JSON list of C-alpha atoms in Angstrom, two decimals:
[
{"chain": "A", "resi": 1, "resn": "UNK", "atom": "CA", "xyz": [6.64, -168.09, -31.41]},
{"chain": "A", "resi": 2, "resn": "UNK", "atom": "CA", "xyz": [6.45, -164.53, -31.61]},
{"chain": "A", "resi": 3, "resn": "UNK", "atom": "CA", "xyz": [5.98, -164.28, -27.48]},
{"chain": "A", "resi": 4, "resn": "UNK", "atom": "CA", "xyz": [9.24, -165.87, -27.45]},
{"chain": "A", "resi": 5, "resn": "UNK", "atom": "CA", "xyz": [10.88, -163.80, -29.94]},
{"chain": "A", "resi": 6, "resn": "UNK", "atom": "CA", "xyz": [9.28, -160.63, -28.30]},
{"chain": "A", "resi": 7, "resn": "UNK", "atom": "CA", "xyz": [10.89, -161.75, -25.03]},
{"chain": "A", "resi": 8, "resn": "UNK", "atom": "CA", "xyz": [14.48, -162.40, -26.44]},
{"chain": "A", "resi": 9, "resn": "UNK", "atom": "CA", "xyz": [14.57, -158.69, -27.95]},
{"chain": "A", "resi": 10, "resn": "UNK", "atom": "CA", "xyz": [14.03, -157.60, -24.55]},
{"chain": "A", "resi": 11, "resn": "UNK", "atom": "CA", "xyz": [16.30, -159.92, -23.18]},
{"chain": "A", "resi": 12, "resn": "UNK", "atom": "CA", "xyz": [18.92, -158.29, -25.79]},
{"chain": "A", "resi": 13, "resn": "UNK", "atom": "CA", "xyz": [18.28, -154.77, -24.94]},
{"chain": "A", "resi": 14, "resn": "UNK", "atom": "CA", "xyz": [19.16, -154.76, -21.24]},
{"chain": "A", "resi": 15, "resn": "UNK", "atom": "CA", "xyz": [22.76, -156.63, -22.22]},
{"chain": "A", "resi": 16, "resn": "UNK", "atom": "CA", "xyz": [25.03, -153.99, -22.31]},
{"chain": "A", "resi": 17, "resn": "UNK", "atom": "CA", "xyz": [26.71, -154.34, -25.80]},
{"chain": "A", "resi": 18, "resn": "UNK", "atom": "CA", "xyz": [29.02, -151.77, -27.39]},
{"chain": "A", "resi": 19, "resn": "UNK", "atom": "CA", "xyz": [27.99, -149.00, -25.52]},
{"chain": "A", "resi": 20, "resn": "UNK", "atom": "CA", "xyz": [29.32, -149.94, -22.18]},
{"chain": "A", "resi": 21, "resn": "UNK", "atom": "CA", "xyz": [32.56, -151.26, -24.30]},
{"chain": "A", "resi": 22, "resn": "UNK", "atom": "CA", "xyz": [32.72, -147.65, -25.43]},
{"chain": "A", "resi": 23, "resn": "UNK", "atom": "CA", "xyz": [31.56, -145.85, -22.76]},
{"chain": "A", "resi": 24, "resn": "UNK", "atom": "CA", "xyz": [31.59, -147.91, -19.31]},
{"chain": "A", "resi": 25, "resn": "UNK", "atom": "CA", "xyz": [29.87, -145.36, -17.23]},
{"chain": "A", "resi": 26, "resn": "UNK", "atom": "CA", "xyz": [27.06, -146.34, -18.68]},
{"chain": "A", "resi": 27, "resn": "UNK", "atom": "CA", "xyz": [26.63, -149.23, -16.10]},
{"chain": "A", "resi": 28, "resn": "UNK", "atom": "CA", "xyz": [25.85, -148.16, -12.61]},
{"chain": "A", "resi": 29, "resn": "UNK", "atom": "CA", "xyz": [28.86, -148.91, -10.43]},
{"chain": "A", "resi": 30, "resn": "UNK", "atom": "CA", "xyz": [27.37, -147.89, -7.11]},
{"chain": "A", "resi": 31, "resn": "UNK", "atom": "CA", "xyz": [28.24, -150.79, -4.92]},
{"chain": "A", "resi": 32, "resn": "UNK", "atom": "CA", "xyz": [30.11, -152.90, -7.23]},
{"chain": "A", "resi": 33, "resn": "UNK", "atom": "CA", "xyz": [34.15, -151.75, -6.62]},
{"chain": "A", "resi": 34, "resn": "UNK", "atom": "CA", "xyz": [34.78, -154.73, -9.14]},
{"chain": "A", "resi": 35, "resn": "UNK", "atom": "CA", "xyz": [33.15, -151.84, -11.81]},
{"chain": "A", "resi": 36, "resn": "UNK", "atom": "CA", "xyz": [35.06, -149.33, -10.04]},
{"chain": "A", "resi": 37, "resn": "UNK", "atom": "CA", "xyz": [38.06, -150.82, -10.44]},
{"chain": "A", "resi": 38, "resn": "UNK", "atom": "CA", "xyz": [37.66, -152.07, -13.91]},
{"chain": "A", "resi": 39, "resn": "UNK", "atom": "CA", "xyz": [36.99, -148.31, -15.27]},
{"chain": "A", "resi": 40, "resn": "UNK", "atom": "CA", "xyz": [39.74, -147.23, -13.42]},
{"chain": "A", "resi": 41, "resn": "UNK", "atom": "CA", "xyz": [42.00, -149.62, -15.15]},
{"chain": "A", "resi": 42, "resn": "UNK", "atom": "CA", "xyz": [40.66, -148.24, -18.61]},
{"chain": "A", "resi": 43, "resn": "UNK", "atom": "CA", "xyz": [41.12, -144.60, -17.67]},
{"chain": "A", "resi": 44, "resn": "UNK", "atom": "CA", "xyz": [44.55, -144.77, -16.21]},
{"chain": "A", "resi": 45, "resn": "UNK", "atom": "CA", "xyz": [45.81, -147.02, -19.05]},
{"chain": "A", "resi": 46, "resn": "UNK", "atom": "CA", "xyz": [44.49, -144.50, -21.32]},
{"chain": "A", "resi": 47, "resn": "UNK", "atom": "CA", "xyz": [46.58, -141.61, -19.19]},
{"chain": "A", "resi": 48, "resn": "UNK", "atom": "CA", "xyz": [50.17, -143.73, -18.77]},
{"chain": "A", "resi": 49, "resn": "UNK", "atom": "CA", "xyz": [49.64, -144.29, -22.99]},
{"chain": "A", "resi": 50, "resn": "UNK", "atom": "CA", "xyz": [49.52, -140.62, -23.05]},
{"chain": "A", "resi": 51, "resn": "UNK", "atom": "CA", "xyz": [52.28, -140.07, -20.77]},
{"chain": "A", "resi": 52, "resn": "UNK", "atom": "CA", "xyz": [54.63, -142.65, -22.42]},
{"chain": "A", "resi": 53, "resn": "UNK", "atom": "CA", "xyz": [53.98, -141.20, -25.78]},
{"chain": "A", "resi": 54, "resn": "UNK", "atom": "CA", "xyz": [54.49, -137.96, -24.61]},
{"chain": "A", "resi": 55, "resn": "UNK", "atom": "CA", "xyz": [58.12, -138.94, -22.76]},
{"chain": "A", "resi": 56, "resn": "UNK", "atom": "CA", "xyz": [59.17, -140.42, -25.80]},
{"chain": "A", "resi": 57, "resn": "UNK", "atom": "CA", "xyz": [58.39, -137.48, -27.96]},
{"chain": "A", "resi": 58, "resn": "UNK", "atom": "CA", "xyz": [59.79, -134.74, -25.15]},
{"chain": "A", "resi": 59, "resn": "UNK", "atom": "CA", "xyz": [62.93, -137.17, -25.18]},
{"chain": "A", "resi": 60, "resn": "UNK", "atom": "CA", "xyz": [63.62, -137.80, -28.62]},
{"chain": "A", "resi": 61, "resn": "UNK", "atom": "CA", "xyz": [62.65, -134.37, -30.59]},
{"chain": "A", "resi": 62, "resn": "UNK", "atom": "CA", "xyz": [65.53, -132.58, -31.88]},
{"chain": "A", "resi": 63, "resn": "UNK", "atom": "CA", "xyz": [66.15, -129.60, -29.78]},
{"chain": "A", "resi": 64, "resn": "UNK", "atom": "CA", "xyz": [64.04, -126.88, -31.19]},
{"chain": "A", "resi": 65, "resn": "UNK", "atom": "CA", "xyz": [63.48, -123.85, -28.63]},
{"chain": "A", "resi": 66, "resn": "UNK", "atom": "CA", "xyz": [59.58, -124.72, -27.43]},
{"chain": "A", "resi": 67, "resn": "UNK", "atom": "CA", "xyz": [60.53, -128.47, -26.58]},
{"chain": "A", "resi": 68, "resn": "UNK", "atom": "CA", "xyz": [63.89, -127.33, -25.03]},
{"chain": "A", "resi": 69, "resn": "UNK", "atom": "CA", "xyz": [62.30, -125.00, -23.00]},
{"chain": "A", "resi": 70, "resn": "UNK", "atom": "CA", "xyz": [59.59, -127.48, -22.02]},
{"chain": "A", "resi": 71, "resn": "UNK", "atom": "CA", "xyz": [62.02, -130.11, -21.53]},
{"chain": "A", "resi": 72, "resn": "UNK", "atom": "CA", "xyz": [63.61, -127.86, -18.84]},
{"chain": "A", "resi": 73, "resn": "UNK", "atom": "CA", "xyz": [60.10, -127.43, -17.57]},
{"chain": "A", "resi": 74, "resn": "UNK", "atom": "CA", "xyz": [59.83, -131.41, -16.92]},
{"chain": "A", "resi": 75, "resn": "UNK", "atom": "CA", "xyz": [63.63, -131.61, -15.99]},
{"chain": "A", "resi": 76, "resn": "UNK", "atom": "CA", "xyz": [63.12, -129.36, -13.51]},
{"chain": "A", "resi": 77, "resn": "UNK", "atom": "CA", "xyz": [60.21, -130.87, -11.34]},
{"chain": "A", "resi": 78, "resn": "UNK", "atom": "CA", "xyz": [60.20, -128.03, -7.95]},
{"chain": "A", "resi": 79, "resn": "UNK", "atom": "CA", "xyz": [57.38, -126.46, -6.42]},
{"chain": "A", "resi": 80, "resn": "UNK", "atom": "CA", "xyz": [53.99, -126.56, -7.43]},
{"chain": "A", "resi": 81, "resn": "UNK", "atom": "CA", "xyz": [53.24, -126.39, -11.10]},
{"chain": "A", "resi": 82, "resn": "UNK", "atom": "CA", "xyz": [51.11, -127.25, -13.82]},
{"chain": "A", "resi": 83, "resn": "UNK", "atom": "CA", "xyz": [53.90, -129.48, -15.15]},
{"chain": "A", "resi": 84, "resn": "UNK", "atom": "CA", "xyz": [54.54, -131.21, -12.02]},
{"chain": "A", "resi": 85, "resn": "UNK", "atom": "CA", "xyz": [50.54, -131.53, -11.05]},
{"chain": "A", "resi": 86, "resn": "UNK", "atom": "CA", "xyz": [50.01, -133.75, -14.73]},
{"chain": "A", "resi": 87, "resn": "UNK", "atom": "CA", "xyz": [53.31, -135.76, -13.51]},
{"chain": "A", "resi": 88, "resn": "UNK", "atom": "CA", "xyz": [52.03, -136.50, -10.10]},
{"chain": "A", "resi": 89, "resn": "UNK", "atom": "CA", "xyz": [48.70, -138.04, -11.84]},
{"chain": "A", "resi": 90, "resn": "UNK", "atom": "CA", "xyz": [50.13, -139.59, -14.21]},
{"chain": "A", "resi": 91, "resn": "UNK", "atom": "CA", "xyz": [52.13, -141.59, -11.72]},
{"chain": "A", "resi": 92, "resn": "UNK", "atom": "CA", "xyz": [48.91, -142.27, -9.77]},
{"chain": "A", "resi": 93, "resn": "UNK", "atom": "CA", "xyz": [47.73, -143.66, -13.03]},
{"chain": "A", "resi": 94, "resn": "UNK", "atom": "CA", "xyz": [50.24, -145.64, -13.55]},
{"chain": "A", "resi": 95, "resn": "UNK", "atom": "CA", "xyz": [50.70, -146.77, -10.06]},
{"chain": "A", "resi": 96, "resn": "UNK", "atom": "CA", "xyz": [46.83, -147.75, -9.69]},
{"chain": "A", "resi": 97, "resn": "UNK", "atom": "CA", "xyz": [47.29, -149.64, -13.07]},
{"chain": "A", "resi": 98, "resn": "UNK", "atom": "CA", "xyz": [50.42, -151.38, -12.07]},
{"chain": "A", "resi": 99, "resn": "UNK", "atom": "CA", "xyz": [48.47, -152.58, -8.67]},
{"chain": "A", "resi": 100, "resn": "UNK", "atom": "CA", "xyz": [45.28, -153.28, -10.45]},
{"chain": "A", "resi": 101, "resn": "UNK", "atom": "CA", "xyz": [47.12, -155.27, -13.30]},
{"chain": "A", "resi": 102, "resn": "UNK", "atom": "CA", "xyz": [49.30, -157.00, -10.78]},
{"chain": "A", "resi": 103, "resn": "UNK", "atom": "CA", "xyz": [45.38, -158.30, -8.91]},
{"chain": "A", "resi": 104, "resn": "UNK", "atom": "CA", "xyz": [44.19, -159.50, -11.98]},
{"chain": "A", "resi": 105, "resn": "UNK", "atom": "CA", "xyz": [47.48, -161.27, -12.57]},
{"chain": "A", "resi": 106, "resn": "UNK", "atom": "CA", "xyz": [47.04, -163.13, -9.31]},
{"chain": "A", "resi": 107, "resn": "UNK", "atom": "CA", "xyz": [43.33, -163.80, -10.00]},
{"chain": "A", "resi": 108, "resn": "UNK", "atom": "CA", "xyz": [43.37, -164.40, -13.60]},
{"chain": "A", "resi": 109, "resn": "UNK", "atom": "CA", "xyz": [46.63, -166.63, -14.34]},
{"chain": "A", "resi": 110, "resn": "UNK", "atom": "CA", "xyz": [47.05, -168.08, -11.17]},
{"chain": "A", "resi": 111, "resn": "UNK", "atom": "CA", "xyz": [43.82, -168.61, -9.78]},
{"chain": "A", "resi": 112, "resn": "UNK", "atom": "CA", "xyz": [44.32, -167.08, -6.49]},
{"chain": "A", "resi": 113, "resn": "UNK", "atom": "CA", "xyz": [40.82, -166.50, -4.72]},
{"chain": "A", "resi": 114, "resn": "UNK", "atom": "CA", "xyz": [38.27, -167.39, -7.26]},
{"chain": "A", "resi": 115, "resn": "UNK", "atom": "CA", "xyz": [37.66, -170.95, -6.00]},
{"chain": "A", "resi": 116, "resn": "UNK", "atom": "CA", "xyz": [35.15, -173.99, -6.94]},
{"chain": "A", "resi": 117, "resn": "UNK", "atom": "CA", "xyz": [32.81, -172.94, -9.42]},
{"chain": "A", "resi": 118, "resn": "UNK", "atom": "CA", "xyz": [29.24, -173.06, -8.53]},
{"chain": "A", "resi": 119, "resn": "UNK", "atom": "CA", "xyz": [25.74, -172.80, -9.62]},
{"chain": "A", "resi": 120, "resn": "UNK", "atom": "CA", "xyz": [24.60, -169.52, -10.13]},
{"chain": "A", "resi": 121, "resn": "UNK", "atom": "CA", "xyz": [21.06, -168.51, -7.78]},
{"chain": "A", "resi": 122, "resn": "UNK", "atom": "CA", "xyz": [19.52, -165.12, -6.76]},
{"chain": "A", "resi": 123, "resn": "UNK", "atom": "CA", "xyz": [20.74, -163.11, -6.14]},
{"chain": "A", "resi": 124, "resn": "UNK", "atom": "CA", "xyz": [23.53, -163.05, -8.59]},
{"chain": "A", "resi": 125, "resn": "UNK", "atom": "CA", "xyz": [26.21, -162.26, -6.71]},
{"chain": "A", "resi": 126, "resn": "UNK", "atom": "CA", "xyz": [29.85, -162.46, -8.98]},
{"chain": "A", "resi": 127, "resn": "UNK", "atom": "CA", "xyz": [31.74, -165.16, -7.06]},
{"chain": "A", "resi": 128, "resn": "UNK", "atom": "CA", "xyz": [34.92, -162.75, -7.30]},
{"chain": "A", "resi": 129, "resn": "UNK", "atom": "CA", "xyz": [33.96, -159.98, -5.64]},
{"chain": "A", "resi": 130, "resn": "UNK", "atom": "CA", "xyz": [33.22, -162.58, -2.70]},
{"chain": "A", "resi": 131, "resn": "UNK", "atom": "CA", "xyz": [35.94, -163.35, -0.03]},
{"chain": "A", "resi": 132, "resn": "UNK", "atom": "CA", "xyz": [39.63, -162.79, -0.94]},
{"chain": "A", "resi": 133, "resn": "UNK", "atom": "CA", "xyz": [39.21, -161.35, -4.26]},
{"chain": "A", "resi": 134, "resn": "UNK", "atom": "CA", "xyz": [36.74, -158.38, -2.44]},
{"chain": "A", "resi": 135, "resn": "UNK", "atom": "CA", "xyz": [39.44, -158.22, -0.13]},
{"chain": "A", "resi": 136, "resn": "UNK", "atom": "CA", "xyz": [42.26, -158.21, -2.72]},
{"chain": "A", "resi": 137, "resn": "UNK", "atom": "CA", "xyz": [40.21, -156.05, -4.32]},
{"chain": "A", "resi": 138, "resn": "UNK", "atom": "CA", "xyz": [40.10, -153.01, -1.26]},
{"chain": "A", "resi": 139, "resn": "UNK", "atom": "CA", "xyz": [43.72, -154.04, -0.25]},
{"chain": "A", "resi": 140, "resn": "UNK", "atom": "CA", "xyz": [44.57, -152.77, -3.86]},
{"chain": "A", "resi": 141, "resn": "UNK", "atom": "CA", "xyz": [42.42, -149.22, -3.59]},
{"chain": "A", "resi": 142, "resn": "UNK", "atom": "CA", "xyz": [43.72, -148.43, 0.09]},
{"chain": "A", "resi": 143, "resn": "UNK", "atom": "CA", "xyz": [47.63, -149.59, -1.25]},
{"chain": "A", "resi": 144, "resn": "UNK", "atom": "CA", "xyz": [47.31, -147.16, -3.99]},
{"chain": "A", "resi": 145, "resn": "UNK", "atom": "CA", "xyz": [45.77, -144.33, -1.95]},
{"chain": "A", "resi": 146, "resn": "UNK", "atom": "CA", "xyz": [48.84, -144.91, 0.36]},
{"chain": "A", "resi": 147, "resn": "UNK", "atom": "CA", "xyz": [51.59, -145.14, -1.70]},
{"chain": "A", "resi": 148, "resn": "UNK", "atom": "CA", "xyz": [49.94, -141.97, -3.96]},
{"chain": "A", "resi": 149, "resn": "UNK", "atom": "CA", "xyz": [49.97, -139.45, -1.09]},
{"chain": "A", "resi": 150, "resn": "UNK", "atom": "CA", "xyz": [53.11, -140.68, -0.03]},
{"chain": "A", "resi": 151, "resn": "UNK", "atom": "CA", "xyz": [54.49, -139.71, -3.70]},
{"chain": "A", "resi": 152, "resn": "UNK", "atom": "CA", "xyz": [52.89, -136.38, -3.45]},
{"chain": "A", "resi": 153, "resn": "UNK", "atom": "CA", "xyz": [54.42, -135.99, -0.08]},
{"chain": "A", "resi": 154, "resn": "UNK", "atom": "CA", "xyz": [57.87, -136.38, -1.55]},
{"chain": "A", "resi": 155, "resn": "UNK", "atom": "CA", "xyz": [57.12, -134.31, -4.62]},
{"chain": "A", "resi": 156, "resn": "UNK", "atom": "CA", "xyz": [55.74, -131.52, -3.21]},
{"chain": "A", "resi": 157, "resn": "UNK", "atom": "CA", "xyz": [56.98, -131.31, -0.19]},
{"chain": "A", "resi": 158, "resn": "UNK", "atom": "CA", "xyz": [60.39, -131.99, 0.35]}
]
């Protein structure tokens, strides 16, 4: 009995628990783009929440002479500053989540890709990250890349 107890608290300290929930790079993610994208979804919903809360706030605030002059700042979106550099990734953020989100739609709520369920055998291979869904999966990255530098092209340089 206590063999088998022994081997469960093992078993229990390699799952990943709260610490990946609170700190995914805690998991390695070298090849597994399914990890990749999944932290990447995290981190850029974390930056559009920031960006949405502070539009609301730079749109809303009674004209006082810092937020007028930094509203003019954002208003005013030409040539290459700070201002416009933490706009042009906080589009890519919410670009990559709005691709990202849009994948897991397809996957998650209408099944697209994920197929017949199957018995698991080594090696454990995630059935999504096989066939369309790894496909699905690079067709979002490269899309994003893409349509990102294209963004930047028409920010910055036009």
């Amino acid at each position: 009995m206590a063999g088998r107890q022994g081997r469960s608290a093992r078993l229990l300290d390699l799952r990943p628990g709260w610490k990946a929930f609170v700190n995914p790079w805690l998991l390695r993610i070298a090849n597994n783009p399914e990890r990749l994208a999944f932290i990447m979804h995290r981190v850029t919903g974390v930056i559009a929440s920031l960006f949405l809360f502070l539009h609301i706030i730079s749109t809303n605030v009674p004209a006082r002479e810092g937020w007028e002059a930094w509203r003019e700042e954002v208003m005013n979106l030409q040539g290459l500053t700070l201002t416009s550099i933490l706009f042009y990734i906080a589009m890519g953020a919410i670009l990559f989540h709005g691709l990202n989100g849009t994948r897991l739609i397809l996957a998650e709520a209408l099944a697209l890709g994920i197929g017949r369920p199957e018995k698991p055998k080594p090696p454990y291979i995630a059935p999504l990250l096989r066939g369309f869904q790894r496909t699905l999966l690079y067709a979002t990255f490269v899309l994003w890349i893409i349509l990102w530098a294209l963004l930047g092209y028409v920010m910055f340089f036009t």
